[in-house]
Short mmCIF file of N, CA and C in Angstrom, two decimals:
data_model
loop_
_atom_site.label_atom_id
_atom_site.label_comp_id
_atom_site.label_asym_id
_atom_site.label_seq_id
_atom_site.Cartn_x
_atom_site.Cartn_y
_atom_site.Cartn_z
N MET A 28 2.51 150.12 44.21
CA MET A 28 2.87 151.55 43.80
C MET A 28 4.38 151.55 43.38
N PRO A 29 4.71 152.24 42.34
CA PRO A 29 6.01 152.34 41.95
C PRO A 29 6.93 153.08 42.90
N ASP A 30 8.15 152.57 43.07
CA ASP A 30 9.17 153.28 44.02
C ASP A 30 9.80 154.34 43.17
N THR A 31 9.58 155.55 43.46
CA THR A 31 10.14 156.67 42.74
C THR A 31 10.95 157.65 43.63
N ILE A 32 11.29 157.11 44.79
CA ILE A 32 12.06 158.02 45.66
C ILE A 32 13.52 158.20 45.26
N THR A 33 14.07 159.33 45.57
CA THR A 33 15.48 159.55 45.23
C THR A 33 16.30 158.96 46.38
N ARG A 34 17.15 158.10 46.07
CA ARG A 34 18.10 157.39 46.96
C ARG A 34 19.40 158.14 46.99
N GLY A 35 20.17 157.99 48.04
CA GLY A 35 21.56 158.53 48.07
C GLY A 35 21.93 159.03 49.39
N THR A 36 22.71 160.09 49.39
CA THR A 36 23.24 160.60 50.79
C THR A 36 23.23 162.06 50.69
N ILE A 37 22.74 162.59 51.83
CA ILE A 37 22.85 164.03 52.13
C ILE A 37 23.87 164.00 53.32
N HIS A 38 25.11 164.65 53.16
CA HIS A 38 26.20 164.53 54.06
C HIS A 38 25.74 165.63 55.22
N ALA A 39 26.36 165.30 56.47
CA ALA A 39 26.19 166.06 57.59
C ALA A 39 26.28 167.60 57.28
N ASP A 40 27.30 168.02 56.52
CA ASP A 40 27.45 169.44 56.39
C ASP A 40 26.43 169.99 55.32
N GLU A 41 25.61 169.17 54.72
CA GLU A 41 24.59 169.74 53.85
C GLU A 41 23.09 169.68 54.41
N LEU A 42 23.05 169.08 55.53
CA LEU A 42 21.75 169.03 56.22
C LEU A 42 21.29 170.43 56.68
N GLU A 43 19.99 170.70 56.52
CA GLU A 43 19.43 171.99 56.91
C GLU A 43 18.11 171.81 57.64
N VAL A 44 17.91 172.56 58.62
CA VAL A 44 16.73 172.49 59.34
C VAL A 44 15.48 172.73 58.35
N GLY A 45 14.54 171.89 58.44
CA GLY A 45 13.36 172.00 57.53
C GLY A 45 13.34 171.03 56.42
N MET A 46 14.51 170.47 56.04
CA MET A 46 14.61 169.53 54.97
C MET A 46 13.56 168.42 55.24
N CYS A 47 12.91 167.88 54.22
CA CYS A 47 11.87 166.91 54.48
C CYS A 47 11.93 165.88 53.26
N ARG A 48 11.73 164.60 53.58
CA ARG A 48 11.62 163.61 52.61
C ARG A 48 10.52 162.61 52.96
N THR A 49 9.79 162.02 51.96
CA THR A 49 8.76 161.11 52.30
C THR A 49 8.78 159.83 51.37
N LEU A 50 8.02 158.79 51.82
CA LEU A 50 7.92 157.61 51.14
C LEU A 50 6.56 157.18 51.27
N THR A 51 5.77 156.76 50.24
CA THR A 51 4.46 156.24 50.40
C THR A 51 4.37 154.80 49.84
N LYS A 52 3.57 153.95 50.65
CA LYS A 52 3.48 152.67 50.49
C LYS A 52 2.18 152.08 50.88
N GLU A 53 1.49 151.17 50.08
CA GLU A 53 0.33 150.57 50.53
C GLU A 53 0.83 149.16 51.32
N ILE A 54 0.16 149.08 52.41
CA ILE A 54 0.51 147.95 53.24
C ILE A 54 -0.38 146.82 52.88
N THR A 55 0.25 145.70 52.51
CA THR A 55 -0.47 144.60 51.89
C THR A 55 -0.58 143.47 52.87
N ASP A 56 -1.38 142.49 52.66
CA ASP A 56 -1.44 141.26 53.41
C ASP A 56 -0.05 140.58 53.41
N ARG A 57 0.54 140.59 52.17
CA ARG A 57 1.95 139.98 52.04
C ARG A 57 3.04 140.59 52.91
N ASP A 58 2.95 141.96 52.98
CA ASP A 58 3.88 142.70 53.87
C ASP A 58 3.74 142.26 55.26
N ILE A 59 2.44 142.11 55.76
CA ILE A 59 2.22 141.68 57.10
C ILE A 59 2.69 140.28 57.43
N GLU A 60 2.46 139.44 56.41
CA GLU A 60 2.88 138.01 56.52
C GLU A 60 4.34 137.95 56.52
N LEU A 61 5.08 138.69 55.68
CA LEU A 61 6.56 138.66 55.71
C LEU A 61 7.18 139.20 56.98
N PHE A 62 6.56 140.39 57.43
CA PHE A 62 7.02 140.88 58.75
C PHE A 62 6.89 139.96 59.85
N ALA A 63 5.80 139.18 59.82
CA ALA A 63 5.55 138.12 60.92
C ALA A 63 6.64 137.14 60.81
N GLU A 64 6.91 136.68 59.63
CA GLU A 64 7.96 135.61 59.48
C GLU A 64 9.24 136.22 59.87
N VAL A 65 9.69 137.25 59.48
CA VAL A 65 11.07 137.87 59.76
C VAL A 65 11.11 138.16 61.20
N SER A 66 10.18 138.75 61.79
CA SER A 66 10.25 139.24 63.26
C SER A 66 9.92 138.02 64.18
N THR A 67 9.22 137.07 63.68
CA THR A 67 8.63 136.00 64.49
C THR A 67 7.54 136.48 65.44
N ASP A 68 7.01 137.62 65.12
CA ASP A 68 5.77 138.19 65.84
C ASP A 68 4.51 137.70 65.07
N ARG A 69 3.92 136.65 65.70
CA ARG A 69 2.79 136.06 65.03
C ARG A 69 1.47 136.36 65.80
N ASN A 70 1.49 137.44 66.45
CA ASN A 70 0.28 137.86 67.14
C ASN A 70 -0.99 137.70 66.32
N PRO A 71 -2.03 137.03 66.68
CA PRO A 71 -3.12 136.89 65.76
C PRO A 71 -3.96 138.15 65.34
N VAL A 72 -3.66 139.15 66.13
CA VAL A 72 -4.41 140.47 65.72
C VAL A 72 -3.79 140.96 64.35
N HIS A 73 -2.64 140.43 63.99
CA HIS A 73 -2.10 140.80 62.65
C HIS A 73 -2.48 139.70 61.54
N LEU A 74 -2.70 138.52 61.96
CA LEU A 74 -2.74 137.44 61.01
C LEU A 74 -4.05 136.63 60.93
N ASP A 75 -4.94 136.70 61.93
CA ASP A 75 -6.14 135.86 61.98
C ASP A 75 -7.37 136.82 61.95
N ASP A 76 -8.09 136.77 60.91
CA ASP A 76 -9.35 137.66 60.70
C ASP A 76 -10.33 137.51 61.90
N GLU A 77 -10.55 136.17 62.16
CA GLU A 77 -11.66 135.86 63.13
C GLU A 77 -11.14 136.34 64.59
N TYR A 78 -9.98 136.05 64.91
CA TYR A 78 -9.46 136.52 66.18
C TYR A 78 -9.50 138.08 66.25
N ALA A 79 -9.00 138.67 65.15
CA ALA A 79 -8.89 140.29 65.16
C ALA A 79 -10.24 140.88 65.31
N GLN A 80 -11.34 140.16 64.70
CA GLN A 80 -12.64 140.76 64.83
C GLN A 80 -13.09 140.94 66.35
N GLY A 81 -12.60 140.08 67.16
CA GLY A 81 -13.00 140.16 68.57
C GLY A 81 -12.18 141.11 69.35
N THR A 82 -11.29 141.85 68.69
CA THR A 82 -10.35 142.80 69.55
C THR A 82 -10.97 144.24 69.50
N MET A 83 -10.41 145.18 70.09
CA MET A 83 -10.84 146.55 70.11
C MET A 83 -10.66 147.25 68.62
N PHE A 84 -9.86 146.57 67.82
CA PHE A 84 -9.71 147.02 66.42
C PHE A 84 -10.63 146.53 65.51
N LYS A 85 -11.46 145.56 65.84
CA LYS A 85 -12.49 144.90 64.92
C LYS A 85 -12.02 144.57 63.64
N GLY A 86 -10.81 144.07 63.56
CA GLY A 86 -10.20 143.65 62.31
C GLY A 86 -8.79 143.55 62.46
N ARG A 87 -8.10 142.93 61.43
CA ARG A 87 -6.59 142.84 61.52
C ARG A 87 -5.87 144.15 61.30
N ILE A 88 -4.76 144.26 61.90
CA ILE A 88 -3.96 145.51 61.88
C ILE A 88 -2.50 145.11 61.49
N ALA A 89 -1.74 146.04 60.85
CA ALA A 89 -0.34 145.80 60.63
C ALA A 89 0.46 145.85 61.84
N HIS A 90 1.58 145.15 62.04
CA HIS A 90 2.52 145.40 63.09
C HIS A 90 2.92 146.91 63.15
N GLY A 91 2.89 147.41 64.37
CA GLY A 91 3.48 148.86 64.58
C GLY A 91 4.82 148.96 64.05
N MET A 92 5.63 148.04 64.22
CA MET A 92 7.04 148.25 63.76
C MET A 92 7.25 148.01 62.27
N LEU A 93 6.22 147.47 61.56
CA LEU A 93 6.22 147.46 60.14
C LEU A 93 6.07 148.81 59.66
N THR A 94 5.05 149.53 60.26
CA THR A 94 4.84 150.95 59.88
C THR A 94 6.11 151.77 60.27
N ALA A 95 6.67 151.57 61.36
CA ALA A 95 7.82 152.36 61.74
C ALA A 95 9.05 151.99 60.85
N GLY A 96 9.09 150.85 60.23
CA GLY A 96 10.07 150.47 59.27
C GLY A 96 10.07 151.43 58.09
N LEU A 97 8.95 151.96 57.75
CA LEU A 97 8.95 152.92 56.61
C LEU A 97 9.80 154.22 56.92
N ILE A 98 9.72 154.62 58.23
CA ILE A 98 10.52 155.70 58.65
C ILE A 98 12.05 155.32 58.50
N SER A 99 12.39 154.14 58.91
CA SER A 99 13.83 153.70 58.74
C SER A 99 14.16 153.75 57.28
N ALA A 100 13.30 153.42 56.35
CA ALA A 100 13.54 153.44 54.99
C ALA A 100 13.80 154.83 54.48
N VAL A 101 13.05 155.80 55.01
CA VAL A 101 13.34 157.14 54.55
C VAL A 101 14.63 157.69 55.06
N ILE A 102 14.98 157.36 56.27
CA ILE A 102 16.17 157.72 56.91
C ILE A 102 17.43 157.12 56.30
N GLY A 103 17.41 155.92 55.98
CA GLY A 103 18.40 155.04 55.39
C GLY A 103 18.71 155.26 53.90
N GLU A 104 17.63 155.65 53.18
CA GLU A 104 17.66 155.83 51.76
C GLU A 104 17.68 157.20 51.29
N GLN A 105 17.15 158.23 52.08
CA GLN A 105 16.85 159.49 51.57
C GLN A 105 17.50 160.61 52.40
N LEU A 106 17.09 160.65 53.82
CA LEU A 106 17.43 161.85 54.53
C LEU A 106 17.84 161.35 55.92
N PRO A 107 19.14 161.25 56.29
CA PRO A 107 20.30 161.73 55.52
C PRO A 107 20.64 160.74 54.39
N GLY A 108 20.23 159.47 54.46
CA GLY A 108 20.54 158.58 53.40
C GLY A 108 21.56 157.55 53.72
N HIS A 109 22.19 156.97 52.66
CA HIS A 109 23.08 155.88 52.74
C HIS A 109 24.25 156.23 53.68
N GLY A 110 24.47 155.33 54.65
CA GLY A 110 25.50 155.52 55.58
C GLY A 110 25.00 156.14 56.98
N THR A 111 23.82 156.49 56.96
CA THR A 111 23.35 157.05 58.25
C THR A 111 23.16 155.93 59.31
N ILE A 112 23.58 156.28 60.53
CA ILE A 112 23.47 155.40 61.76
C ILE A 112 22.46 155.96 62.67
N TYR A 113 21.45 155.09 62.98
CA TYR A 113 20.42 155.33 63.90
C TYR A 113 21.04 155.30 65.31
N MET A 114 20.74 156.34 66.14
CA MET A 114 21.28 156.46 67.51
C MET A 114 20.04 156.32 68.50
N GLY A 115 18.86 156.68 68.00
CA GLY A 115 17.79 156.43 68.87
C GLY A 115 16.44 156.81 68.15
N GLN A 116 15.34 156.33 68.67
CA GLN A 116 13.97 156.60 67.99
C GLN A 116 12.98 156.58 69.05
N HIS A 117 12.23 157.64 69.18
CA HIS A 117 11.00 157.60 70.04
C HIS A 117 9.79 157.45 69.16
N LEU A 118 8.83 156.61 69.52
CA LEU A 118 7.65 156.38 68.73
C LEU A 118 6.44 156.43 69.55
N ALA A 119 5.37 157.04 69.01
CA ALA A 119 4.05 157.02 69.63
C ALA A 119 3.04 156.53 68.64
N PHE A 120 2.34 155.46 68.87
CA PHE A 120 1.41 154.89 67.93
C PHE A 120 0.08 155.56 68.18
N LYS A 121 -0.47 156.30 67.25
CA LYS A 121 -1.72 157.04 67.38
C LYS A 121 -3.00 156.31 66.80
N ALA A 122 -2.87 155.42 65.81
CA ALA A 122 -4.01 154.79 65.27
C ALA A 122 -3.48 153.58 64.57
N PRO A 123 -4.41 152.56 64.38
CA PRO A 123 -3.91 151.38 63.69
C PRO A 123 -3.79 151.58 62.20
N VAL A 124 -2.89 150.74 61.57
CA VAL A 124 -2.71 150.66 60.15
C VAL A 124 -3.34 149.35 59.80
N ARG A 125 -4.21 149.31 58.73
CA ARG A 125 -4.78 148.09 58.34
C ARG A 125 -4.38 147.73 56.97
N PRO A 126 -4.47 146.37 56.60
CA PRO A 126 -4.08 145.89 55.30
C PRO A 126 -4.87 146.77 54.30
N GLY A 127 -4.13 147.26 53.21
CA GLY A 127 -4.69 148.08 52.23
C GLY A 127 -4.60 149.62 52.37
N ASP A 128 -4.21 149.95 53.74
CA ASP A 128 -3.93 151.38 53.93
C ASP A 128 -2.72 151.87 53.20
N VAL A 129 -2.76 153.04 52.73
CA VAL A 129 -1.63 153.76 52.04
C VAL A 129 -0.94 154.64 53.21
N VAL A 130 0.28 154.27 53.43
CA VAL A 130 0.90 154.99 54.60
C VAL A 130 1.98 156.00 53.87
N THR A 131 2.05 157.21 54.34
CA THR A 131 3.20 158.00 53.99
C THR A 131 4.03 158.31 55.15
N ALA A 132 5.34 157.98 55.09
CA ALA A 132 6.26 158.14 56.05
C ALA A 132 6.94 159.45 55.73
N GLU A 133 7.17 160.42 56.74
CA GLU A 133 7.63 161.66 56.53
C GLU A 133 8.72 161.93 57.60
N VAL A 134 9.89 162.38 57.08
CA VAL A 134 11.03 162.70 57.96
C VAL A 134 11.39 164.19 57.79
N THR A 135 11.53 164.94 58.79
CA THR A 135 11.95 166.32 58.72
C THR A 135 13.04 166.59 59.66
N VAL A 136 14.06 167.39 59.12
CA VAL A 136 15.23 167.73 59.97
C VAL A 136 14.79 168.78 60.90
N MET A 137 14.91 168.53 62.27
CA MET A 137 14.58 169.58 63.23
C MET A 137 15.87 170.30 63.81
N GLU A 138 16.98 169.55 63.99
CA GLU A 138 18.17 170.10 64.46
C GLU A 138 19.36 169.51 63.83
N VAL A 139 20.42 170.19 63.63
CA VAL A 139 21.74 169.67 63.03
C VAL A 139 22.88 170.10 63.83
N ASP A 140 23.82 169.25 64.13
CA ASP A 140 25.10 169.58 64.72
C ASP A 140 26.15 169.06 63.59
N PRO A 141 26.51 169.97 62.58
CA PRO A 141 27.31 169.53 61.62
C PRO A 141 28.72 169.15 62.15
N VAL A 142 29.19 169.68 63.23
CA VAL A 142 30.52 169.35 63.75
C VAL A 142 30.59 167.91 64.30
N LYS A 143 29.47 167.47 64.88
CA LYS A 143 29.41 166.08 65.37
C LYS A 143 28.79 165.18 64.40
N GLY A 144 28.16 165.69 63.25
CA GLY A 144 27.52 164.96 62.32
C GLY A 144 26.21 164.44 62.75
N ARG A 145 25.60 164.97 63.83
CA ARG A 145 24.41 164.48 64.36
C ARG A 145 23.19 165.34 63.94
N ALA A 146 22.01 164.63 63.85
CA ALA A 146 20.76 165.41 63.44
C ALA A 146 19.57 164.79 64.23
N THR A 147 18.66 165.62 64.62
CA THR A 147 17.37 165.30 65.31
C THR A 147 16.32 165.38 64.20
N LEU A 148 15.50 164.31 63.97
CA LEU A 148 14.54 164.26 62.97
C LEU A 148 13.11 164.10 63.48
N LYS A 149 12.16 164.80 62.93
CA LYS A 149 10.81 164.59 63.33
C LYS A 149 10.34 163.45 62.39
N THR A 150 9.70 162.46 62.94
CA THR A 150 9.27 161.25 62.24
C THR A 150 7.75 161.08 62.34
N GLU A 151 7.02 160.79 61.23
CA GLU A 151 5.61 160.73 61.18
C GLU A 151 5.23 159.76 60.15
N CYS A 152 4.14 159.04 60.47
CA CYS A 152 3.48 158.26 59.41
C CYS A 152 2.03 158.65 59.30
N LEU A 153 1.45 158.86 58.14
CA LEU A 153 0.10 159.27 58.01
C LEU A 153 -0.74 158.28 57.03
N VAL A 154 -1.99 158.14 57.29
CA VAL A 154 -2.96 157.55 56.48
C VAL A 154 -4.08 158.49 56.26
N ASP A 155 -4.38 158.81 55.10
CA ASP A 155 -5.36 159.75 54.64
C ASP A 155 -5.12 161.12 55.39
N GLY A 156 -3.96 161.55 55.50
CA GLY A 156 -3.63 162.79 56.19
C GLY A 156 -3.64 162.72 57.68
N LYS A 157 -4.00 161.64 58.17
CA LYS A 157 -4.19 161.54 59.71
C LYS A 157 -2.88 160.75 60.31
N ALA A 158 -2.30 161.31 61.37
CA ALA A 158 -1.11 160.69 61.91
C ALA A 158 -1.53 159.44 62.53
N VAL A 159 -0.68 158.27 62.17
CA VAL A 159 -1.01 157.13 62.81
C VAL A 159 0.27 156.70 63.69
N LEU A 160 1.38 157.45 63.47
CA LEU A 160 2.63 157.17 64.19
C LEU A 160 3.32 158.56 64.24
N THR A 161 3.92 159.06 65.36
CA THR A 161 4.60 160.24 65.55
C THR A 161 5.84 159.86 66.30
N GLY A 162 6.97 160.58 66.15
CA GLY A 162 8.08 160.42 66.88
C GLY A 162 9.33 161.38 66.59
N GLU A 163 10.38 160.96 67.06
CA GLU A 163 11.67 161.74 66.85
C GLU A 163 12.87 160.77 66.80
N ALA A 164 13.64 160.94 65.86
CA ALA A 164 14.85 160.11 65.75
C ALA A 164 16.11 161.06 65.91
N LYS A 165 17.16 160.23 66.44
CA LYS A 165 18.50 160.92 66.53
C LYS A 165 19.43 159.99 65.59
N VAL A 166 20.12 160.77 64.72
CA VAL A 166 20.94 159.86 63.88
C VAL A 166 22.28 160.55 63.74
N LEU A 167 23.27 159.71 63.34
CA LEU A 167 24.65 160.18 62.94
C LEU A 167 24.60 160.18 61.48
N ALA A 168 24.76 161.37 60.88
CA ALA A 168 24.67 161.53 59.42
C ALA A 168 26.07 161.20 58.79
N PRO A 169 26.08 160.70 57.56
CA PRO A 169 27.34 160.39 56.90
C PRO A 169 28.05 161.64 56.69
N ARG A 170 29.45 161.55 56.83
CA ARG A 170 30.36 162.70 56.56
C ARG A 170 31.11 162.38 55.21
N ARG A 171 31.56 163.49 54.67
CA ARG A 171 32.35 163.30 53.44
C ARG A 171 33.68 162.65 53.80
N LYS A 172 34.04 161.79 52.87
CA LYS A 172 35.39 161.14 53.03
C LYS A 172 36.49 162.16 52.63
N SER A 173 37.54 162.19 53.40
CA SER A 173 38.65 163.24 53.09
C SER A 173 39.58 162.65 52.07
#
């Protein structure tokens, strides 16, 4: 899928409750293999078809943190964007993501403290409109340089 997201920075004083940004990506076998290589998480439920058929998932699934990484991409590239610092993230995994699934990561501003430059963000990943991951992030939004 082409990458058409708007990248950049929304400064702390520009953030508003309700602002929302998304990113959509198909999860490929290559994504899973690369994540396994970088993370060193080679759990066979992600990489071995035969093994994964014998699990409760009845097939291979993507690493949960690969899916969560799409949220990080939205936060670091779009909302608030470049210069944002993660302070915390709560995640709840609701359903597996499989190779070939198209995931939409969505980040929405829930609270803003423009004086401290902090924001609380609702984070969610969806496949076919169904939540596969939900959570909440706390971030330090970039400030304007004086």
